[in-house]
XYZ file of C-alpha atoms in Angstrom:
362
model
C 91.214 161.463 16.068
C 90.878 164.379 18.168
C 90.792 167.887 16.665
C 94.134 169.644 16.372
C 94.988 172.139 19.077
C 93.733 175.576 18.131
C 97.244 177.207 18.793
C 98.777 175.117 15.780
C 98.262 176.924 12.584
C 96.430 175.449 9.702
C 98.552 173.260 7.424
C 101.154 172.325 10.081
C 101.781 168.788 10.423
C 103.395 167.721 13.693
C 105.480 164.529 13.799
C 107.687 163.196 16.583
C 107.151 166.095 18.879
C 106.628 166.132 22.696
C 103.624 168.331 22.721
C 100.762 169.325 20.464
C 100.250 172.857 21.498
C 101.976 176.186 20.737
C 100.338 178.485 23.391
C 102.122 181.749 23.904
C 104.322 182.213 27.029
C 102.956 184.052 30.082
C 104.550 187.418 29.295
C 102.704 187.853 25.831
C 99.892 190.289 25.707
C 98.446 188.623 22.645
C 97.762 185.124 21.413
C 97.118 183.496 18.211
C 94.633 180.710 17.528
C 93.518 178.901 14.371
C 89.926 179.738 13.136
C 87.705 178.806 10.152
C 87.556 181.676 7.762
C 84.550 180.085 6.055
C 86.312 179.163 2.855
C 86.137 175.447 2.077
C 89.688 175.367 0.677
C 92.120 172.644 1.678
C 95.284 173.787 3.395
C 98.491 172.527 1.875
C 100.264 170.517 4.766
C 103.686 171.182 5.587
C 105.716 169.327 8.420
C 106.901 171.496 11.266
C 110.696 171.445 11.172
C 113.281 172.557 13.490
C 114.754 175.993 13.041
C 117.998 177.194 14.674
C 118.705 180.768 15.074
C 122.017 182.199 16.359
C 122.680 184.381 19.331
C 126.009 186.145 20.090
C 126.584 185.562 23.721
C 127.941 188.446 26.054
C 128.459 185.987 28.843
C 129.099 182.133 29.116
C 128.842 181.349 32.771
C 125.460 181.377 34.500
C 125.575 181.625 38.145
C 122.831 180.232 40.827
C 122.496 180.475 44.597
C 120.165 177.312 44.815
C 120.887 175.662 48.172
C 119.561 172.247 46.685
C 121.722 172.175 43.671
C 125.266 170.776 43.763
C 126.817 173.489 41.554
C 126.780 177.186 41.467
C 127.599 177.790 37.744
C 126.704 176.357 34.338
C 127.202 176.963 30.831
C 124.388 176.575 28.218
C 125.368 176.545 24.452
C 121.851 176.090 23.393
C 118.453 177.447 24.288
C 115.404 175.124 23.758
C 115.771 171.508 23.067
C 115.109 169.279 20.168
C 114.683 166.137 22.336
C 111.005 167.343 22.974
C 110.695 165.762 26.411
C 107.201 166.661 27.414
C 108.043 166.860 31.289
C 111.055 169.176 30.608
C 111.235 171.624 33.556
C 113.138 174.042 31.348
C 110.246 174.727 29.047
C 109.236 177.965 30.560
C 112.476 179.518 30.144
C 111.408 179.937 26.441
C 108.860 182.343 27.276
C 111.815 184.882 28.029
C 112.550 184.622 24.449
C 108.958 185.613 23.467
C 108.559 182.108 22.405
C 106.210 179.371 23.357
C 107.123 176.855 25.929
C 105.205 174.408 23.775
C 106.164 173.379 20.461
C 108.485 176.447 19.852
C 110.738 175.171 22.719
C 111.622 171.906 20.665
C 111.416 173.635 17.162
C 112.646 177.041 17.509
C 116.219 176.666 18.964
C 118.994 179.205 19.743
C 122.585 178.292 19.160
C 125.090 180.492 20.798
C 128.193 180.440 18.613
C 131.414 182.151 20.083
C 130.415 180.834 23.605
C 133.680 178.956 24.037
C 135.740 182.124 23.447
C 133.572 184.025 25.924
C 133.996 181.284 28.379
C 137.869 181.527 28.005
C 137.692 185.061 28.750
C 135.738 184.844 31.740
C 137.994 182.086 33.111
C 141.061 184.087 32.723
C 139.469 186.992 34.794
C 141.513 187.841 37.783
C 138.622 187.709 40.018
C 137.523 184.291 38.883
C 137.461 181.357 41.623
C 137.399 177.874 40.143
C 134.571 175.463 41.065
C 132.754 172.684 38.897
C 130.888 173.852 35.820
C 127.775 171.991 35.218
C 126.864 171.331 31.485
C 123.400 170.235 30.598
C 121.496 171.701 33.560
C 118.782 173.665 31.430
C 118.802 172.004 27.924
C 120.872 169.040 26.520
C 124.167 170.248 25.010
C 124.309 167.066 23.012
C 121.026 167.411 21.403
C 120.880 166.683 17.660
C 121.973 170.241 16.360
C 125.283 169.761 18.230
C 126.526 167.753 15.342
C 126.576 170.616 13.100
C 127.276 173.440 15.640
C 130.015 172.026 17.553
C 129.521 174.384 20.344
C 129.635 171.713 23.178
C 132.923 170.522 21.858
C 134.503 173.850 21.804
C 133.465 174.594 25.331
C 134.925 171.248 26.416
C 138.169 172.228 24.709
C 138.481 175.351 26.684
C 137.681 173.649 29.885
C 140.158 170.887 29.189
C 142.766 173.525 28.162
C 142.322 175.233 31.529
C 142.213 171.929 33.473
C 138.722 173.046 34.781
C 136.337 170.666 36.473
C 133.158 170.001 34.639
C 130.043 167.902 35.290
C 127.893 166.795 32.411
C 124.202 165.764 32.381
C 122.805 164.297 29.181
C 120.693 161.927 27.214
C 122.358 162.486 23.969
C 124.596 159.946 22.022
C 126.937 162.725 20.737
C 128.747 162.666 23.920
C 130.682 159.498 22.640
C 132.167 161.639 19.954
C 134.220 163.518 22.530
C 135.664 160.786 24.441
C 138.935 161.878 23.187
C 138.547 164.898 25.276
C 136.634 163.557 28.208
C 138.778 160.376 28.963
C 141.873 162.491 29.703
C 139.845 164.781 32.025
C 138.440 161.974 33.753
C 141.814 160.412 34.224
C 142.857 163.829 35.933
C 139.880 163.798 38.232
C 138.242 166.742 36.411
C 135.026 164.993 34.946
C 132.035 163.039 35.706
C 129.056 162.601 33.631
C 125.143 161.792 34.607
C 123.148 159.940 31.993
C 119.386 160.444 32.500
C 117.031 157.375 31.891
C 113.412 157.881 32.477
C 112.099 154.460 31.452
C 113.102 151.230 30.049
C 109.943 150.871 27.912
C 111.029 151.792 24.296
C 107.328 152.797 23.377
C 106.632 154.932 26.558
C 110.187 156.636 26.160
C 109.455 157.477 22.559
C 106.099 159.112 23.333
C 107.674 161.122 26.478
C 110.866 161.890 24.736
C 110.293 161.619 21.204
C 113.772 162.765 19.860
C 115.990 161.468 22.498
C 117.881 158.353 22.071
C 116.063 154.937 22.984
C 116.625 153.456 26.513
C 118.848 150.833 25.236
C 120.902 153.270 23.420
C 121.444 155.193 26.631
C 122.518 152.108 28.404
C 125.059 151.468 25.468
C 126.260 155.071 26.192
C 126.851 154.223 29.919
C 128.875 151.356 29.033
C 131.036 152.785 26.270
C 131.734 155.957 28.765
C 132.524 153.642 31.578
C 134.929 151.479 29.415
C 136.681 154.729 28.749
C 137.233 155.326 32.222
C 134.715 158.074 32.609
C 132.882 157.919 35.794
C 128.965 157.762 35.076
C 126.169 158.415 37.447
C 122.812 156.917 36.359
C 120.101 159.547 37.060
C 116.507 158.285 37.248
C 114.852 161.462 36.273
C 112.193 162.368 36.384
C 110.367 159.606 38.391
C 106.700 160.153 37.308
C 104.245 158.527 39.945
C 101.722 156.183 38.598
C 103.735 155.985 35.480
C 107.444 155.320 35.380
C 107.890 154.813 39.391
C 107.345 151.080 39.096
C 110.464 150.798 36.947
C 112.738 152.282 39.550
C 114.645 149.238 40.568
C 114.922 147.944 37.235
C 116.297 151.054 35.823
C 118.989 151.179 38.413
C 119.826 147.494 37.890
C 120.060 147.985 34.140
C 122.414 151.158 34.573
C 124.701 149.249 37.168
C 125.227 146.412 34.767
C 126.053 148.668 32.105
C 128.878 150.375 34.246
C 127.320 153.182 36.246
C 129.093 153.876 39.542
C 126.510 155.813 41.448
C 122.823 156.729 41.038
C 120.312 159.682 41.939
C 116.811 160.368 41.309
C 114.612 163.421 40.863
C 110.807 163.607 40.991
C 108.588 164.970 38.359
C 108.502 168.888 38.220
C 105.710 170.738 36.538
C 106.551 174.430 36.871
C 104.353 177.120 35.140
C 103.459 176.007 31.567
C 104.756 172.482 31.875
C 101.773 171.406 33.986
C 99.098 172.109 31.260
C 101.237 170.567 28.585
C 101.940 167.326 30.682
C 98.331 166.975 31.450
C 97.401 167.247 27.836
C 99.971 164.622 27.158
C 98.378 162.295 29.711
C 95.075 162.735 28.331
C 96.249 161.762 24.821
C 98.527 159.011 25.391
C 97.492 157.403 29.037
C 93.895 158.557 29.568
C 93.273 155.677 31.911
C 95.892 156.740 34.146
C 95.826 160.528 33.702
C 93.750 161.286 36.873
C 95.866 158.802 39.052
C 99.163 160.281 37.906
C 98.110 163.950 38.585
C 96.521 162.802 41.986
C 99.936 161.359 43.092
C 101.835 164.463 41.849
C 99.711 166.715 43.842
C 99.938 164.621 46.925
C 103.788 164.814 46.519
C 103.568 168.684 46.158
C 101.225 169.718 48.948
C 98.133 169.481 46.901
C 99.588 171.553 44.085
C 100.924 170.520 40.503
C 104.334 171.813 41.599
C 105.954 173.104 44.794
C 108.924 175.331 43.961
C 110.202 175.518 47.640
C 113.906 174.519 47.913
C 114.484 171.246 49.759
C 110.993 169.900 48.380
C 111.081 170.773 44.586
C 113.428 167.818 43.695
C 111.891 165.135 45.916
C 108.315 166.190 46.891
C 106.974 165.251 50.274
C 104.482 162.931 51.826
C 103.717 159.251 51.634
C 104.503 158.660 47.832
C 107.821 160.754 48.232
C 108.901 158.878 51.259
C 108.233 155.545 49.489
C 110.192 156.244 46.276
C 113.021 157.430 48.606
C 112.906 154.261 50.615
C 112.788 152.217 47.526
C 115.705 153.993 45.923
C 117.873 153.938 48.969
C 117.301 150.089 49.370
C 117.940 149.453 45.688
C 121.302 151.456 45.408
C 122.326 149.740 48.648
C 121.808 146.408 47.167
C 123.332 147.341 43.960
C 126.409 149.056 45.179
C 125.296 152.348 43.740
C 125.058 154.341 46.985
C 128.768 155.397 46.797
C 129.730 159.183 46.978
C 131.795 160.033 44.034
C 134.945 161.889 44.845
C 134.911 165.485 44.537
C 136.382 166.904 41.257
C 139.780 168.540 41.325
C 140.034 172.295 41.553
C 143.760 172.493 42.328
C 144.886 171.590 38.676
C 143.185 174.835 37.230
C 145.662 176.850 35.199
C 144.800 179.574 32.455
C 146.988 178.410 29.598
C 149.737 180.858 28.273
C 148.943 183.190 25.389
C 151.224 184.555 22.647
C 152.848 187.507 24.341
C 152.238 186.352 27.889
C 155.222 186.895 30.364
C 156.906 183.534 31.162
C 156.384 182.288 34.676
C 159.736 181.991 36.615
C 158.646 179.008 38.697
């Protein structure tokens, strides 16, 4: 067994986590490392558990101007994600909270109670112009802590009340709990859902995404949502060259059989602190393929671990990116998943009346 990472404090026992490092973020002036104090005294082991803090949000809607994203606004009820996906591109955002993008990202979470009320106020603003709100773009809104905090459900209740279009991306099975809200919204043309499937191999998935639902369970989610009349897009994301890319066609076929109507793919992204964390994971879990995986990643990103340029960051470039795109295009055409899902309706948006509001004459 390899020595524990020096950034993990003595006595901490890590179980079912995506990474084994808790190196400080890029904005910190100081770092902490475990050192031997010379005393031969055994440390009491304690399991590293998830902590959830609360933040009172001043705003709910977060806007972006990225030309390669299909949305310009999103809502994030939580910061950090207990699913612990080692490859998660959102890990560096934890550095803005003076927390580590490593273990802190998946063990020190931030819940934002009251976000639904703040959202309702923003949607009522006279200057507000309706467009699809994306949920699950940074961290998963249906991660395990949602079962206790119910923030995602509260946000959905507001969006349903306003008849506001919404697109959800998730791996979390808790989405099934909200079918009573989601199905009527879908029937109005206000909703679509993307379910992310990285691999069909349960062992590999458990190591890549230790606290996310197993692949078979995600396929069951697609089936149940589809049976409820909710349009589902299969999201093969991320495609990891040399590791999961061989499963591309099988994933698409399984998702189609479960009821997915369309599909998309995104290449592995390794911004900032994610790259060393992912390389440590490769060395620990697939040492025989580590060099091959990183060589292909760099070939797709102009020789770098990651290219953040718009238009390239999601797909990469070069021979491996082109090959993946061609395989994807042929597979979705054969499976009937190459359809364009209809745009969500914006014309139904209506702020609901409140007590004391003047009644409309027409």
